[in-house]
CSV table of C-alpha atoms in Angstrom, one decimal:
chain,number,residue,atom,x,y,z
A,1,MET,CA,9.7,26.6,50.5
A,2,PRO,CA,6.1,25.9,51.2
A,3,LEU,CA,4.8,27.5,54.3
A,4,LEU,CA,2.3,25.9,56.7
A,5,ILE,CA,0.2,28.0,58.9
A,6,ALA,CA,-2.3,27.1,61.6
A,7,PRO,CA,-4.3,29.6,63.4
A,8,VAL,CA,-4.6,28.9,67.1
A,9,PHE,CA,-8.3,29.7,67.2
A,10,ASN,CA,-9.5,31.3,70.5
A,11,SER,CA,-6.1,32.3,71.6
A,12,THR,CA,-4.5,35.6,72.8
A,13,THR,CA,-1.1,36.9,73.9
A,14,GLU,CA,-0.2,40.2,75.4
A,15,GLN,CA,3.1,40.5,73.4
A,16,PRO,CA,4.8,39.2,70.3
A,17,ILE,CA,5.8,35.6,70.9
A,18,ARG,CA,8.4,33.5,68.8
A,19,ILE,CA,9.0,30.0,70.4
A,20,GLU,CA,11.0,27.4,68.5
A,21,LEU,CA,9.4,23.7,68.8
A,22,PRO,CA,10.5,20.4,67.6
A,23,ASN,CA,10.0,19.2,64.2
A,24,SER,CA,10.9,22.6,62.6
A,25,TYR,CA,7.9,24.3,63.9
A,26,TYR,CA,7.5,27.7,65.5
A,27,LEU,CA,4.6,29.1,67.8
A,28,VAL,CA,4.5,32.7,67.0
A,29,SER,CA,2.2,35.9,67.5
A,30,GLY,CA,2.3,39.5,66.5
A,31,ALA,CA,3.6,38.4,63.1
A,32,GLU,CA,1.9,40.2,60.5
A,33,ARG,CA,2.3,37.5,57.6
A,34,PRO,CA,0.7,34.4,59.1
A,35,TYR,CA,-2.4,36.6,60.0
A,36,GLU,CA,-2.8,38.1,56.8
A,37,ILE,CA,-2.4,34.9,54.8
A,38,ALA,CA,-5.0,33.3,57.1
A,39,SER,CA,-7.3,36.1,56.9
A,40,ARG,CA,-7.1,36.3,53.2
A,41,TYR,CA,-7.7,32.6,52.3
A,42,LEU,CA,-9.4,31.0,55.3
A,43,ARG,CA,-12.1,33.6,56.2
A,44,ASN,CA,-14.3,32.9,53.3
A,45,GLU,CA,-13.6,29.3,53.0
A,46,MET,CA,-14.7,28.2,56.3
A,47,ASP,CA,-17.7,25.9,56.5
A,48,GLU,CA,-18.3,27.3,59.9
A,49,ASN,CA,-20.4,30.7,60.7
A,50,LYS,CA,-18.5,33.4,58.6
A,51,ARG,CA,-18.3,35.5,61.7
A,52,ILE,CA,-16.0,32.8,63.5
A,53,PHE,CA,-12.8,33.7,62.1
A,54,ASP,CA,-12.8,37.4,63.1
A,55,GLN,CA,-14.1,36.4,66.3
A,56,ARG,CA,-11.4,33.9,67.2
A,57,VAL,CA,-8.4,34.8,65.2
A,58,SER,CA,-6.7,38.0,65.4
A,59,ARG,CA,-3.0,39.5,65.1
A,60,THR,CA,-2.6,38.6,68.8
A,61,SER,CA,-3.6,34.9,68.3
A,62,LEU,CA,-1.0,32.4,68.5
A,63,PHE,CA,0.1,30.7,64.9
A,64,LEU,CA,1.7,27.5,64.3
A,65,VAL,CA,3.9,28.0,61.6
A,66,ALA,CA,6.6,25.7,59.8
A,67,GLU,CA,8.4,25.6,56.5
A,68,HIS,CA,9.2,22.3,54.7
A,69,ALA,CA,10.6,21.2,51.3
A,70,GLU,CA,7.8,18.7,51.3
A,71,MET,CA,4.7,19.7,53.3
A,72,LYS,CA,2.6,16.7,54.3
A,73,VAL,CA,-0.2,18.1,56.5
A,74,THR,CA,-1.5,14.2,56.9
A,75,ASP,CA,1.8,13.2,58.5
A,76,ASP,CA,1.9,16.3,60.6
A,77,ARG,CA,-1.6,16.1,61.7
A,78,PRO,CA,-0.7,14.2,65.1
A,79,TRP,CA,2.0,16.6,66.1
A,80,ILE,CA,-0.4,19.7,65.4
A,81,GLU,CA,-3.1,18.0,67.6
A,82,GLU,CA,-0.7,17.4,70.3
A,83,ILE,CA,0.3,21.0,70.4
A,84,GLU,CA,-3.3,21.8,70.7
A,85,ASN,CA,-3.8,19.6,73.7
A,86,LYS,CA,-0.7,20.8,75.3
A,87,LEU,CA,-1.6,24.3,75.1
A,88,ASN,CA,-4.9,23.6,76.6
A,89,LEU,CA,-3.6,21.6,79.4
A,90,SER,CA,-1.2,24.6,80.1
A,91,ALA,CA,-3.8,27.2,80.9
A,92,PHE,CA,-6.1,27.4,84.1
A,93,ASP,CA,-8.8,28.9,81.9
A,94,GLY,CA,-9.6,29.1,78.2
A,95,THR,CA,-9.9,26.7,75.4
A,96,CYS,CA,-8.2,26.7,72.1
A,97,SER,CA,-8.2,24.9,69.0
A,98,ILE,CA,-6.5,24.2,65.6
A,99,PRO,CA,-9.3,23.4,63.3
A,100,TYR,CA,-7.6,24.4,59.9
A,101,VAL,CA,-4.1,24.1,58.3
A,102,LEU,CA,-3.1,26.3,55.4
A,103,THR,CA,-0.2,25.5,53.0
A,104,VAL,CA,1.2,28.3,51.0
A,105,SER,CA,3.5,28.0,48.0
A,106,GLY,CA,3.8,30.9,45.8
A,107,ASN,CA,0.6,32.1,44.9
A,108,MET,CA,-1.2,28.8,45.8
A,109,CYS,CA,-2.8,27.9,49.0
A,110,GLY,CA,-4.3,24.8,50.2
A,111,ILE,CA,-6.6,24.4,53.2
A,112,THR,CA,-7.0,21.2,55.3
A,113,TYR,CA,-9.9,20.9,57.6
A,114,LEU,CA,-8.9,19.1,60.7
A,115,LYS,CA,-12.1,19.5,63.1
A,116,ARG,CA,-14.8,22.0,64.4
A,117,SER,CA,-13.4,24.9,66.5
A,118,ILE,CA,-13.9,24.5,70.1
A,119,ASP,CA,-16.1,26.7,72.1
A,120,GLY,CA,-15.2,28.2,75.4
A,121,ASN,CA,-13.4,31.2,77.1
A,122,LYS,CA,-10.2,32.7,75.2
A,123,LEU,CA,-7.0,31.0,76.2
A,124,ALA,CA,-4.6,33.7,77.5
A,125,PHE,CA,-1.0,32.5,76.8
A,126,ASP,CA,0.6,34.8,79.4
A,127,GLN,CA,3.8,34.0,80.9
A,128,SER,CA,2.6,31.4,83.4
A,129,THR,CA,1.0,29.6,80.7
A,130,GLN,CA,4.0,29.8,78.4
A,131,ASN,CA,6.4,28.4,81.0
A,132,THR,CA,3.9,25.5,81.8
A,133,PHE,CA,3.6,24.8,78.2
A,134,LEU,CA,7.5,24.7,77.5
A,135,ARG,CA,7.9,22.5,80.5
A,136,ILE,CA,5.3,19.8,79.4
A,137,LEU,CA,7.1,19.6,75.9
A,138,GLU,CA,9.8,17.9,77.5
A,139,HIS,CA,7.9,15.6,79.9
A,140,GLN,CA,5.8,12.2,79.2
A,141,LEU,CA,2.2,12.8,80.0
A,142,PRO,CA,-0.1,9.8,81.5
A,143,SER,CA,-1.7,9.1,78.3
A,144,LEU,CA,-5.3,8.0,79.1
A,145,ALA,CA,-5.9,10.9,81.5
A,146,PHE,CA,-4.5,13.4,79.2
A,147,ARG,CA,-6.4,12.1,76.3
A,148,ARG,CA,-9.6,12.1,78.3
A,149,TYR,CA,-8.8,15.5,79.9
A,150,VAL,CA,-8.5,17.2,76.2
A,151,LEU,CA,-11.5,15.2,75.2
A,152,SER,CA,-13.7,16.7,77.8
A,153,LEU,CA,-13.1,20.2,76.3
A,154,GLU,CA,-14.9,19.4,73.4
A,155,LYS,CA,-18.1,18.2,74.9
A,156,LYS,CA,-21.0,20.3,75.2
A,157,SER,CA,-22.9,18.9,78.4
A,158,ASN,CA,-21.9,19.0,81.8
A,159,GLU,CA,-22.7,15.3,82.0
A,160,ASP,CA,-20.4,14.3,79.1
A,161,GLN,CA,-17.6,16.4,80.6
A,162,LEU,CA,-18.0,14.9,84.0
A,163,LEU,CA,-17.7,11.2,82.4
A,164,ASP,CA,-14.4,12.0,80.7
A,165,LEU,CA,-12.8,13.8,83.6
A,166,TRP,CA,-14.0,10.8,85.8
A,167,ILE,CA,-12.2,8.5,83.4
A,168,ALA,CA,-9.2,10.7,83.5
A,169,LEU,CA,-9.0,10.7,87.4
A,170,GLU,CA,-9.8,6.8,87.6
A,171,SER,CA,-6.7,6.1,85.5
A,172,LEU,CA,-4.6,8.2,87.8
A,173,PHE,CA,-5.9,7.3,91.2
A,174,ALA,CA,-7.8,3.6,91.0
A,175,PRO,CA,-7.1,1.8,88.0
A,176,ASP,CA,-6.4,-1.0,90.5
A,177,GLY,CA,-9.8,-0.8,92.1
A,178,LYS,CA,-12.4,-3.6,91.8
A,179,LYS,CA,-16.3,-3.0,91.8
A,180,GLY,CA,-16.9,-1.6,95.2
A,181,GLU,CA,-13.4,-0.5,96.1
A,182,ILE,CA,-13.1,2.1,93.3
A,183,THR,CA,-15.2,4.9,95.2
A,184,TYR,CA,-13.3,4.2,98.7
A,185,LYS,CA,-9.7,4.4,96.6
A,186,LEU,CA,-10.6,7.4,95.0
A,187,ARG,CA,-12.1,9.4,98.2
A,188,VAL,CA,-9.0,8.4,100.3
A,189,ARG,CA,-6.1,8.7,97.7
A,190,MET,CA,-7.5,12.1,96.4
A,191,ALA,CA,-8.3,13.2,99.9
A,192,TYR,CA,-4.5,12.7,101.0
A,193,TYR,CA,-3.0,14.0,97.6
A,194,PHE,CA,-4.8,17.3,97.8
A,195,GLY,CA,-5.8,17.8,101.2
A,196,ASP,CA,-3.0,19.1,104.1
A,197,SER,CA,-5.4,18.9,106.9
A,198,TYR,CA,-8.2,16.5,108.3
A,199,ALA,CA,-10.6,19.1,107.4
A,200,GLN,CA,-9.6,19.6,103.9
A,201,ARG,CA,-9.4,15.7,103.4
A,202,GLN,CA,-12.9,15.4,104.7
A,203,LYS,CA,-14.1,18.0,102.5
A,204,ILE,CA,-12.3,16.4,99.4
A,205,ALA,CA,-13.6,13.0,100.5
A,206,GLN,CA,-17.1,14.2,100.5
A,207,PHE,CA,-16.7,15.9,97.1
A,208,VAL,CA,-15.2,12.8,95.7
A,209,LYS,CA,-18.1,10.4,96.8
A,210,LYS,CA,-20.8,12.8,95.7
A,211,SER,CA,-19.3,13.4,92.5
A,212,TYR,CA,-18.7,9.9,91.6
A,213,ASN,CA,-22.3,8.8,92.6
A,214,HIS,CA,-23.3,11.5,89.9
A,215,ARG,CA,-21.1,9.6,87.3
A,216,SER,CA,-22.9,6.6,88.2
A,217,GLU,CA,-26.2,8.0,87.8
A,218,ILE,CA,-25.3,9.5,84.5
A,219,ALA,CA,-23.5,6.3,83.1
A,220,HIS,CA,-26.0,3.9,84.3
A,221,SER,CA,-29.5,5.8,84.2
A,222,GLY,CA,-28.6,8.5,81.8
A,223,LYS,CA,-29.7,11.2,84.5
A,224,VAL,CA,-29.5,14.8,83.4
A,225,PHE,CA,-28.3,17.4,85.9
A,226,GLY,CA,-27.7,20.4,83.5
A,227,ASP,CA,-26.3,23.5,85.2
A,228,LYS,CA,-26.2,22.2,88.5
A,229,LEU,CA,-23.0,20.3,87.4
A,230,THR,CA,-21.0,23.4,86.4
A,231,ASP,CA,-19.1,24.1,89.5
A,232,GLU,CA,-18.4,20.4,89.9
A,233,VAL,CA,-17.3,19.8,86.6
A,234,ASN,CA,-14.8,22.9,86.9
A,235,THR,CA,-13.4,21.2,90.2
A,236,LEU,CA,-12.8,18.1,88.7
A,237,ARG,CA,-11.1,19.6,85.8
A,238,LEU,CA,-8.8,21.4,88.0
A,239,MET,CA,-8.0,18.1,89.9
A,240,ALA,CA,-7.3,16.3,86.8
A,241,ARG,CA,-5.0,18.9,85.2
A,242,ALA,CA,-3.3,19.3,88.4
A,243,THR,CA,-2.5,15.6,88.7
A,244,ILE,CA,-1.6,15.4,85.2
A,245,LEU,CA,0.8,18.2,85.4
A,246,ASN,CA,2.2,17.0,88.8
A,247,THR,CA,3.3,13.4,87.8
A,248,ALA,CA,4.5,14.6,84.5
A,249,MET,CA,6.9,17.3,86.0
A,250,GLN,CA,7.9,15.2,88.9
A,251,GLY,CA,8.6,12.1,86.5
A,252,ILE,CA,7.0,9.6,88.7
A,253,ASN,CA,4.8,6.7,87.2
A,254,LEU,CA,1.6,6.3,88.4
A,255,GLN,CA,1.8,3.1,90.2
A,256,ASP,CA,4.5,4.5,92.5
A,257,MET,CA,2.4,7.6,93.1
A,258,ARG,CA,-0.5,5.2,94.2
A,259,VAL,CA,1.8,3.3,96.5
A,260,ARG,CA,2.9,6.6,98.1
A,261,LEU,CA,-0.7,7.7,98.7
A,262,ASP,CA,-1.5,4.3,100.4
A,263,GLU,CA,1.6,4.9,102.7
A,264,LEU,CA,0.7,8.4,103.6
A,265,ILE,CA,-2.8,7.0,104.8
A,266,LEU,CA,-1.2,5.3,107.4
A,267,SER,CA,1.5,7.7,108.2
A,268,GLY,CA,-1.1,10.8,108.3
A,269,GLU,CA,1.5,12.9,106.3
A,270,THR,CA,0.7,15.3,103.4
A,271,TYR,CA,2.1,14.4,99.7
A,272,GLU,CA,3.7,17.6,99.2
A,273,LYS,CA,5.4,17.5,102.7
A,274,ARG,CA,6.6,14.1,102.6
A,275,TYR,CA,7.9,13.9,99.1
A,276,GLU,CA,8.8,17.7,98.5
A,277,PRO,CA,8.3,17.8,94.5
A,278,ALA,CA,9.8,20.4,92.9
A,279,TYR,CA,6.4,21.3,91.1
A,280,PHE,CA,3.0,20.5,92.8
A,281,GLU,CA,-0.1,22.3,92.0
A,282,ARG,CA,-2.7,22.1,94.8
A,283,ILE,CA,-6.3,22.1,94.6
A,284,ILE,CA,-8.3,23.7,97.3
A,285,LEU,CA,-12.0,23.0,97.9
């Protein structure tokens, strides 16, 4: 049967992996055949810098593999993109991408170009990342926040990344805010979501106010901050990632989460202590 192989660029594993996925796919590493086929056919056909393949794909990389009687890459493309996005959400650090798909039948090989490969640190598919990846395969993710989170990984400038991440965070914490209210709701709700003391909440609220002002300056006047935004963008990414994972794992809809946060503001309790979710990632500023 035709074989589909999609190398996961910029990924690495410490040991061989074979994970069965829905739709008759497998996520593997340490298998010789996927690497040999990809190396043989893809290296010289890539329209990117020829060195990129050797820099980003090795025997320890992840490979998405499937066998189908009729291989239709166009039909499977949304599924392949979803796997890439969920891999990137699963890791604290590192960015992977699936820019090419190979379909092999006998001695014939077809190459389908999907996108440019994404720059960044290598995504280490360790046990923690694997556990998170397997869990979110079974959960519905908040669509707008998830989409903007993964789009931010593809952006080169800190300014563009910050805008995408704030769209994600607004959709999570303050889609009900009117002009003039949004900053206040973001400050207070995010402070109570992530902070478990007055000092932490104050620090988070100040960070949110400052960063959202940067968002407004970038969006409305095109201000360029450059490297000054690097740490800020990293913190926003951790906040967005944690909230997406927390809400998905808990299975709570976003409206209910926001109602809970508004109740906490009156009671002064922390989100984690009051509701005791089975999974909750905290961000410490």
